[in-house]
Amino acid sequence: QVRLVESGGGSVQAGGSLNLSCVASGYIFDHCGMGWYRQRPGKERELVSSITRTGLLYYMDSVKGRFTISQDNVKNTLYLQMISLKPDDTAMYYCASCYVDGKYEYWGRGTQVTVSS
């Protein structure tokens, strides 16, 4: 059974930092591309950052230079380092894995990030 478990969310002031983690189990970790999504209040879920099986990276424009995605294939863990956080980054952040036919197959339950001004 595939499981994705996020952690590391919390409440910080603007300008602060958080490091999100997503521990994966139930499949061969480095066989799948992975991504971080977020859903801000009243908005649709959006792709924040992703990493393919071959290591290609994607960042949405508003987080470029502030967020860094990485993964540890030994620990089966995906990370998202977030610095210079802004109130607009407030959202539930979700980990997703195994990009097939235009969508991710597996999802975590999310971790809340709240940034106050």
C-alpha positions as a Markdown table, in Angstrom:
| # | Residue | x | y | z |
|---|---|---|---|---|
| 1 | Gln | 0.0 | 0.0 | 0.0 |
| 2 | Val | 1.4 | 3.3 | -1.0 |
| 3 | Arg | 1.6 | 6.0 | 1.7 |
| 4 | Leu | 2.8 | 9.6 | 1.6 |
| 5 | Val | 3.1 | 11.4 | 4.9 |
| 6 | Glu | 3.9 | 15.0 | 5.0 |
| 7 | Ser | 5.3 | 16.9 | 8.0 |
| 8 | Gly | 7.0 | 20.2 | 8.8 |
| 9 | Gly | 4.2 | 22.6 | 8.4 |
| 10 | Gly | 3.5 | 25.3 | 11.0 |
| 11 | Ser | 2.9 | 28.9 | 11.7 |
| 12 | Val | 5.6 | 31.5 | 11.0 |
| 13 | Gln | 5.9 | 35.2 | 10.5 |
| 14 | Ala | 6.6 | 36.7 | 7.1 |
| 15 | Gly | 10.2 | 36.3 | 6.2 |
| 16 | Gly | 10.5 | 33.0 | 8.1 |
| 17 | Ser | 11.4 | 29.6 | 6.9 |
| 18 | Leu | 10.0 | 26.1 | 7.0 |
| 19 | Asn | 11.2 | 22.7 | 5.8 |
| 20 | Leu | 8.5 | 20.3 | 4.6 |
| 21 | Ser | 9.1 | 16.5 | 4.4 |
| 22 | Cys | 7.2 | 13.8 | 2.7 |
| 23 | Val | 8.0 | 10.2 | 3.6 |
| 24 | Ala | 7.0 | 7.7 | 1.0 |
| 25 | Ser | 6.4 | 4.0 | 1.4 |
| 26 | Gly | 4.9 | 1.1 | -0.6 |
| 27 | Tyr | 6.6 | 1.6 | -3.9 |
| 28 | Ile | 10.1 | 2.0 | -5.3 |
| 29 | Phe | 10.8 | 5.6 | -4.5 |
| 30 | Asp | 13.2 | 6.6 | -7.2 |
| 31 | His | 11.0 | 5.1 | -9.9 |
| 32 | Cys | 8.6 | 8.0 | -9.7 |
| 33 | Gly | 8.6 | 11.7 | -10.2 |
| 34 | Met | 7.2 | 13.7 | -7.3 |
| 35 | Gly | 5.8 | 17.1 | -6.5 |
| 36 | Trp | 4.5 | 19.5 | -4.0 |
| 37 | Tyr | 1.1 | 21.1 | -4.4 |
| 38 | Arg | -0.7 | 23.6 | -2.3 |
| 39 | Gln | -4.2 | 24.8 | -1.9 |
| 40 | Arg | -4.6 | 28.3 | -0.6 |
| 41 | Pro | -7.9 | 29.4 | 1.0 |
| 42 | Gly | -10.6 | 29.8 | -1.6 |
| 43 | Lys | -8.2 | 28.8 | -4.4 |
| 44 | Glu | -7.7 | 25.6 | -6.5 |
| 45 | Arg | -4.9 | 23.3 | -5.9 |
| 46 | Glu | -1.7 | 24.4 | -7.7 |
| 47 | Leu | 1.6 | 22.8 | -8.4 |
| 48 | Val | 4.4 | 24.5 | -6.4 |
| 49 | Ser | 7.4 | 22.4 | -7.4 |
| 50 | Ser | 8.2 | 19.0 | -8.9 |
| 51 | Ile | 11.1 | 16.8 | -9.6 |
| 52 | Thr | 11.2 | 14.1 | -12.3 |
| 53 | Arg | 12.8 | 10.7 | -12.2 |
| 54 | Thr | 15.7 | 12.1 | -14.1 |
| 55 | Gly | 16.1 | 15.1 | -11.7 |
| 56 | Leu | 14.4 | 17.8 | -13.8 |
| 57 | Leu | 13.0 | 20.5 | -11.5 |
| 58 | Tyr | 10.1 | 22.8 | -11.8 |
| 59 | Tyr | 9.0 | 25.8 | -9.7 |
| 60 | Met | 6.0 | 28.0 | -10.0 |
| 61 | Asp | 7.1 | 31.6 | -10.7 |
| 62 | Ser | 6.0 | 33.0 | -7.3 |
| 63 | Val | 8.3 | 30.6 | -5.3 |
| 64 | Lys | 11.4 | 30.7 | -7.6 |
| 65 | Gly | 14.4 | 31.7 | -5.5 |
| 66 | Arg | 12.6 | 31.0 | -2.3 |
| 67 | Phe | 11.7 | 27.3 | -2.4 |
| 68 | Thr | 14.0 | 24.4 | -3.0 |
| 69 | Ile | 12.8 | 20.8 | -3.8 |
| 70 | Ser | 15.0 | 17.8 | -3.2 |
| 71 | Gln | 14.8 | 14.2 | -2.4 |
| 72 | Asp | 16.7 | 11.5 | -0.5 |
| 73 | Asn | 16.4 | 8.2 | -2.2 |
| 74 | Val | 17.9 | 6.3 | 0.8 |
| 75 | Lys | 15.3 | 7.8 | 3.2 |
| 76 | Asn | 12.5 | 7.7 | 0.6 |
| 77 | Thr | 11.8 | 11.3 | 1.5 |
| 78 | Leu | 10.9 | 14.4 | -0.6 |
| 79 | Tyr | 11.7 | 17.8 | 0.8 |
| 80 | Leu | 10.6 | 21.4 | 0.2 |
| 81 | Gln | 12.8 | 24.0 | 1.8 |
| 82 | Met | 10.9 | 27.3 | 2.0 |
| 83 | Ile | 12.6 | 30.6 | 2.9 |
| 84 | Ser | 11.4 | 34.2 | 2.8 |
| 85 | Leu | 7.9 | 33.1 | 3.4 |
| 86 | Lys | 5.0 | 35.4 | 2.6 |
| 87 | Pro | 1.4 | 35.6 | 3.8 |
| 88 | Asp | 0.4 | 34.5 | 0.3 |
| 89 | Asp | 2.2 | 31.2 | 0.9 |
| 90 | Thr | -0.4 | 30.3 | 3.5 |
| 91 | Ala | -1.9 | 27.0 | 2.3 |
| 92 | Met | -2.3 | 23.3 | 2.8 |
| 93 | Tyr | 0.8 | 21.7 | 1.2 |
| 94 | Tyr | 0.4 | 18.2 | -0.4 |
| 95 | Cys | 3.0 | 15.7 | -1.5 |
| 96 | Ala | 2.3 | 13.8 | -4.7 |
| 97 | Ser | 4.1 | 11.0 | -6.4 |
| 98 | Cys | 4.2 | 8.9 | -9.6 |
| 99 | Tyr | 3.3 | 11.1 | -12.5 |
| 100 | Val | 1.4 | 9.0 | -15.0 |
| 101 | Asp | -0.7 | 10.1 | -18.0 |
| 102 | Gly | -0.7 | 13.7 | -16.9 |
| 103 | Lys | -1.5 | 13.3 | -13.3 |
| 104 | Tyr | 0.0 | 12.1 | -10.0 |
| 105 | Glu | -1.2 | 8.7 | -8.8 |
| 106 | Tyr | -0.7 | 9.1 | -5.1 |
| 107 | Trp | -1.3 | 11.9 | -2.6 |
| 108 | Gly | -0.6 | 12.7 | 1.0 |
| 109 | Arg | -3.0 | 14.2 | 3.4 |
| 110 | Gly | -1.2 | 17.5 | 3.6 |
| 111 | Thr | 0.5 | 19.7 | 6.1 |
| 112 | Gln | -0.7 | 23.3 | 6.9 |
| 113 | Val | 1.6 | 26.3 | 6.4 |
| 114 | Thr | 0.4 | 29.6 | 7.9 |
| 115 | Val | 2.4 | 32.8 | 7.3 |
| 116 | Ser | 1.4 | 35.8 | 9.3 |
| 117 | Ser | 2.3 | 39.4 | 8.3 |
